[in-house]
Tab-separated table of N, CA and C in Angstrom:
chain	number	residue	atom	x	y	z
A	1422	MET	N	7.606	-23.677	-17.405
A	1422	MET	CA	6.434	-23.558	-16.714
A	1422	MET	C	4.339	-23.413	-16.559
A	1423	GLU	N	4.818	-23.529	-15.581
A	1423	GLU	CA	3.030	-23.669	-15.201
A	1423	GLU	C	2.447	-22.314	-15.357
A	1424	ASN	N	1.631	-22.360	-15.481
A	1424	ASN	CA	-0.026	-21.455	-15.822
A	1424	ASN	C	0.145	-20.677	-14.832
A	1425	ILE	N	0.563	-19.554	-14.586
A	1425	ILE	CA	0.163	-18.562	-13.390
A	1425	ILE	C	-0.343	-17.820	-13.657
A	1426	LYS	N	-1.290	-17.759	-12.463
A	1426	LYS	CA	-2.433	-16.602	-12.784
A	1426	LYS	C	-3.235	-15.874	-11.532
A	1427	LEU	N	-3.009	-14.359	-11.999
A	1427	LEU	CA	-2.161	-13.088	-10.840
A	1427	LEU	C	-3.982	-12.427	-10.916
A	1428	GLN	N	-4.445	-12.911	-9.098
A	1428	GLN	CA	-5.820	-11.821	-9.275
A	1428	GLN	C	-5.482	-10.887	-8.066
A	1429	CYS	N	-7.240	-10.139	-8.236
A	1429	CYS	CA	-6.114	-8.273	-7.579
A	1429	CYS	C	-6.829	-7.951	-6.845
A	1430	HIS	N	-6.852	-7.711	-5.364
A	1430	HIS	CA	-8.122	-8.055	-4.698
A	1430	HIS	C	-7.999	-6.841	-4.004
A	1431	LEU	N	-7.963	-5.583	-4.835
A	1431	LEU	CA	-8.197	-4.187	-4.804
A	1431	LEU	C	-10.080	-3.910	-4.826
A	1432	LYS	N	-10.794	-4.200	-5.716
A	1432	LYS	CA	-12.370	-4.013	-4.988
A	1432	LYS	C	-12.726	-4.901	-3.259
A	1433	LYS	N	-11.769	-5.619	-2.755
A	1433	LYS	CA	-11.717	-5.922	-0.996
A	1433	LYS	C	-11.621	-4.709	-0.469
A	1434	TYR	N	-10.476	-4.392	-0.858
A	1434	TYR	CA	-9.901	-2.867	-0.109
A	1434	TYR	C	-11.251	-1.886	-0.492
A	1435	LEU	N	-11.560	-1.059	-2.086
A	1435	LEU	CA	-12.237	-0.430	-2.180
A	1435	LEU	C	-13.366	0.130	-1.387
A	1436	GLU	N	-13.675	-1.637	-1.373
A	1436	GLU	CA	-15.870	-2.021	-0.527
A	1436	GLU	C	-15.404	-1.118	0.857
A	1437	GLU	N	-14.127	-2.060	1.674
A	1437	GLU	CA	-14.024	-1.780	2.768
A	1437	GLU	C	-13.516	-0.341	3.067
A	1438	GLN	N	-13.437	0.208	2.329
A	1438	GLN	CA	-12.858	1.710	2.762
A	1438	GLN	C	-14.072	2.870	2.467
A	1439	ASP	N	-14.577	2.002	1.525
A	1439	ASP	CA	-15.783	3.097	1.017
A	1439	ASP	C	-15.122	4.001	-0.209
A	1440	ILE	N	-14.588	3.333	-0.853
A	1440	ILE	CA	-13.281	4.386	-1.677
A	1440	ILE	C	-13.989	4.396	-3.317
A	1441	SER	N	-14.099	4.941	-3.825
A	1441	SER	CA	-14.924	4.885	-5.669
A	1441	SER	C	-13.262	5.099	-5.837
A	1442	VAL	N	-13.453	4.269	-7.129
A	1442	VAL	CA	-12.541	3.634	-8.019
A	1442	VAL	C	-12.334	5.145	-8.427
A	1443	ARG	N	-12.817	6.474	-9.106
A	1443	ARG	CA	-12.635	7.735	-9.686
A	1443	ARG	C	-11.648	7.766	-8.621
A	1444	LYS	N	-11.996	8.666	-7.204
A	1444	LYS	CA	-11.128	9.162	-6.170
A	1444	LYS	C	-9.962	7.786	-5.220
A	1445	LEU	N	-9.996	7.205	-6.468
A	1445	LEU	CA	-8.695	6.356	-5.726
A	1445	LEU	C	-7.368	6.940	-7.075
A	1446	SER	N	-8.181	6.953	-8.606
A	1446	SER	CA	-7.681	7.414	-9.174
A	1446	SER	C	-6.828	8.838	-8.943
A	1447	GLU	N	-7.498	9.563	-8.630
A	1447	GLU	CA	-7.071	11.006	-8.016
A	1447	GLU	C	-6.026	11.008	-7.382
A	1448	GLU	N	-6.128	10.281	-6.175
A	1448	GLU	CA	-5.553	10.642	-5.036
A	1448	GLU	C	-4.160	10.550	-5.636
A	1449	ILE	N	-4.383	8.900	-6.626
A	1449	ILE	CA	-2.854	8.292	-6.134
A	1449	ILE	C	-2.148	8.859	-8.136
A	1450	ASN	N	-2.966	9.949	-8.575
A	1450	ASN	CA	-1.982	10.123	-8.937
A	1450	ASN	C	-2.495	8.728	-10.951
A	1451	GLU	N	-3.760	8.075	-11.018
A	1451	GLU	CA	-3.593	6.442	-11.719
A	1451	GLU	C	-4.545	6.841	-12.683
A	1452	ARG	N	-4.108	6.611	-13.835
A	1452	ARG	CA	-5.899	6.574	-15.015
A	1452	ARG	C	-6.995	5.264	-14.067
A	1453	ARG	N	-8.277	6.300	-14.192
A	1453	ARG	CA	-9.396	5.575	-13.403
A	1453	ARG	C	-9.676	4.295	-14.246
A	1454	ASP	N	-9.559	4.566	-15.366
A	1454	ASP	CA	-9.677	3.355	-16.827
A	1454	ASP	C	-8.351	1.693	-15.620
A	1455	THR	N	-7.696	1.876	-15.618
A	1455	THR	CA	-6.689	0.750	-15.160
A	1455	THR	C	-7.033	0.045	-13.704
A	1456	ILE	N	-7.329	1.717	-12.821
A	1456	ILE	CA	-8.462	2.149	-11.279
A	1456	ILE	C	-8.551	0.754	-11.895
A	1457	ASN	N	-10.398	0.805	-12.581
A	1457	ASN	CA	-11.325	-0.090	-12.916
A	1457	ASN	C	-10.605	-1.504	-12.857
A	1458	ASP	N	-10.033	-1.349	-14.686
A	1458	ASP	CA	-9.292	-2.649	-14.525
A	1458	ASP	C	-8.853	-4.229	-13.578
A	1459	LEU	N	-7.903	-2.551	-12.712
A	1459	LEU	CA	-7.286	-3.505	-11.771
A	1459	LEU	C	-8.253	-3.815	-10.498
A	1460	ALA	N	-9.363	-4.088	-10.256
A	1460	ALA	CA	-10.479	-4.660	-9.067
A	1460	ALA	C	-11.706	-5.243	-9.817
A	1461	ASN	N	-11.770	-4.753	-11.045
A	1461	ASN	CA	-12.488	-6.023	-11.007
A	1461	ASN	C	-11.873	-7.071	-12.665
A	1462	ASN	N	-10.103	-6.971	-12.055
A	1462	ASN	CA	-9.333	-8.203	-12.568
A	1462	ASN	C	-9.711	-8.422	-13.884
A	1463	ARG	N	-9.636	-7.529	-14.836
A	1463	ARG	CA	-9.918	-7.647	-16.440
A	1463	ARG	C	-8.442	-7.504	-16.906
A	1464	ASP	N	-8.282	-9.209	-17.374
A	1464	ASP	CA	-7.806	-9.255	-18.981
A	1464	ASP	C	-6.515	-10.016	-17.453
A	1465	MET	N	-5.761	-9.778	-16.547
A	1465	MET	CA	-4.621	-10.269	-15.743
A	1465	MET	C	-4.001	-10.841	-16.241
A	1466	ASN	N	-4.659	-12.029	-16.976
A	1466	ASN	CA	-2.480	-12.948	-17.388
A	1466	ASN	C	-2.113	-12.446	-18.951
A	1467	ASN	N	-2.518	-10.879	-19.339
A	1467	ASN	CA	-2.000	-9.806	-20.230
A	1467	ASN	C	-2.060	-8.922	-19.796
A	1468	ARG	N	-1.932	-8.635	-18.667
A	1468	ARG	CA	-1.364	-7.332	-17.594
A	1468	ARG	C	-0.081	-7.027	-17.474
A	1469	GLN	N	0.880	-6.119	-17.892
A	1469	GLN	CA	1.775	-5.492	-16.948
A	1469	GLN	C	1.324	-4.852	-16.000
A	1470	ILE	N	1.857	-5.092	-14.801
A	1470	ILE	CA	1.427	-4.286	-13.294
A	1470	ILE	C	2.534	-3.147	-13.016
A	1471	PRO	N	3.074	-1.656	-13.978
A	1471	PRO	CA	4.681	-1.468	-12.737
A	1471	PRO	C	4.149	-1.370	-11.423
A	1472	ALA	N	5.636	-1.222	-11.330
A	1472	ALA	CA	6.352	-1.179	-9.747
A	1472	ALA	C	5.396	0.142	-8.666
A	1473	SER	N	5.881	0.934	-9.749
A	1473	SER	CA	5.269	2.069	-8.938
A	1473	SER	C	3.463	2.271	-8.179
A	1474	LEU	N	2.435	1.338	-9.262
A	1474	LEU	CA	1.765	0.985	-9.240
A	1474	LEU	C	1.404	0.659	-7.964
A	1475	LEU	N	1.516	-0.665	-7.931
A	1475	LEU	CA	1.302	-1.178	-7.176
A	1475	LEU	C	2.168	-0.839	-5.603
A	1476	ALA	N	3.244	-0.052	-5.851
A	1476	ALA	CA	3.791	0.448	-4.577
A	1476	ALA	C	2.097	1.430	-4.247
A	1477	LYS	N	2.354	2.117	-4.300
A	1477	LYS	CA	1.532	3.370	-4.394
A	1477	LYS	C	0.148	2.591	-3.835
A	1478	LEU	N	-0.727	1.602	-3.949
A	1478	LEU	CA	-0.941	0.876	-3.848
A	1478	LEU	C	-1.119	0.008	-1.684
A	1479	MET	N	-0.252	0.470	-1.724
A	1479	MET	CA	0.710	-1.379	-0.497
A	1479	MET	C	0.761	-0.169	0.588
A	1480	MET	N	1.058	1.866	0.013
A	1480	MET	CA	1.065	2.933	1.158
A	1480	MET	C	-0.057	2.950	0.863
A	1481	TYR	N	-1.023	3.410	0.013
A	1481	TYR	CA	-3.126	4.136	0.125
A	1481	TYR	C	-3.198	3.798	1.444
A	1482	PHE	N	-3.835	1.763	1.144
A	1482	PHE	CA	-4.186	1.196	2.386
A	1482	PHE	C	-3.780	-0.094	2.814
A	1483	ASP	N	-1.822	0.737	2.958
A	1483	ASP	CA	-0.903	0.200	4.156
A	1483	ASP	C	-1.303	-1.730	4.379
A	1484	VAL	N	-1.454	-1.735	3.099
A	1484	VAL	CA	-0.325	-3.625	3.437
A	1484	VAL	C	0.152	-3.889	1.935
A	1485	THR	N	0.388	-5.348	2.841
A	1485	THR	CA	1.658	-5.879	1.356
A	1485	THR	C	1.133	-5.674	-0.214
A	1486	LEU	N	2.202	-6.394	-0.562
A	1486	LEU	CA	1.640	-7.446	-1.792
A	1486	LEU	C	0.487	-7.978	-2.041
A	1487	ASP	N	1.347	-8.777	-0.838
A	1487	ASP	CA	0.752	-9.896	-0.961
A	1487	ASP	C	-0.178	-10.255	-0.895
A	1488	ASP	N	-1.237	-8.892	-0.178
A	1488	ASP	CA	-2.896	-8.905	0.814
A	1488	ASP	C	-3.447	-7.904	-1.092
A	1489	VAL	N	-2.328	-7.614	-1.299
A	1489	VAL	CA	-3.308	-6.859	-3.253
A	1489	VAL	C	-3.691	-7.435	-4.221
A	1490	THR	N	-2.165	-8.229	-4.219
A	1490	THR	CA	-2.335	-10.256	-4.579
A	1490	THR	C	-2.375	-11.281	-4.944
A	1491	LEU	N	-2.745	-12.427	-5.130
A	1491	LEU	CA	-3.234	-13.570	-5.427
A	1491	LEU	C	-2.109	-13.933	-6.245
A	1492	ARG	N	-1.218	-15.153	-6.470
A	1492	ARG	CA	-1.107	-16.084	-7.525
A	1492	ARG	C	-1.421	-17.333	-7.641
A	1493	LEU	N	-1.780	-17.499	-8.814
A	1493	LEU	CA	-2.810	-18.677	-8.524
A	1493	LEU	C	-2.248	-19.939	-10.093
A	1494	ILE	N	-2.314	-20.991	-9.577
A	1494	ILE	CA	-1.279	-22.207	-10.194
A	1494	ILE	C	-2.040	-22.812	-10.346
């Protein structure tokens, strides 16, 4: 299988809606470090992102999974 890189577009949504990582983490009840890592695309090749977290982000920002993530080959 070819190498696939996962990119998270969370930072874009945080900036567009002027929401801090801290506020988002509190509102969706997720660890601030986890949200910060996703927003900064830190260690994405080795990260397992729970479906529940992705669902929370999609609901919070009213976006689809494709809007939040992008897989590059």
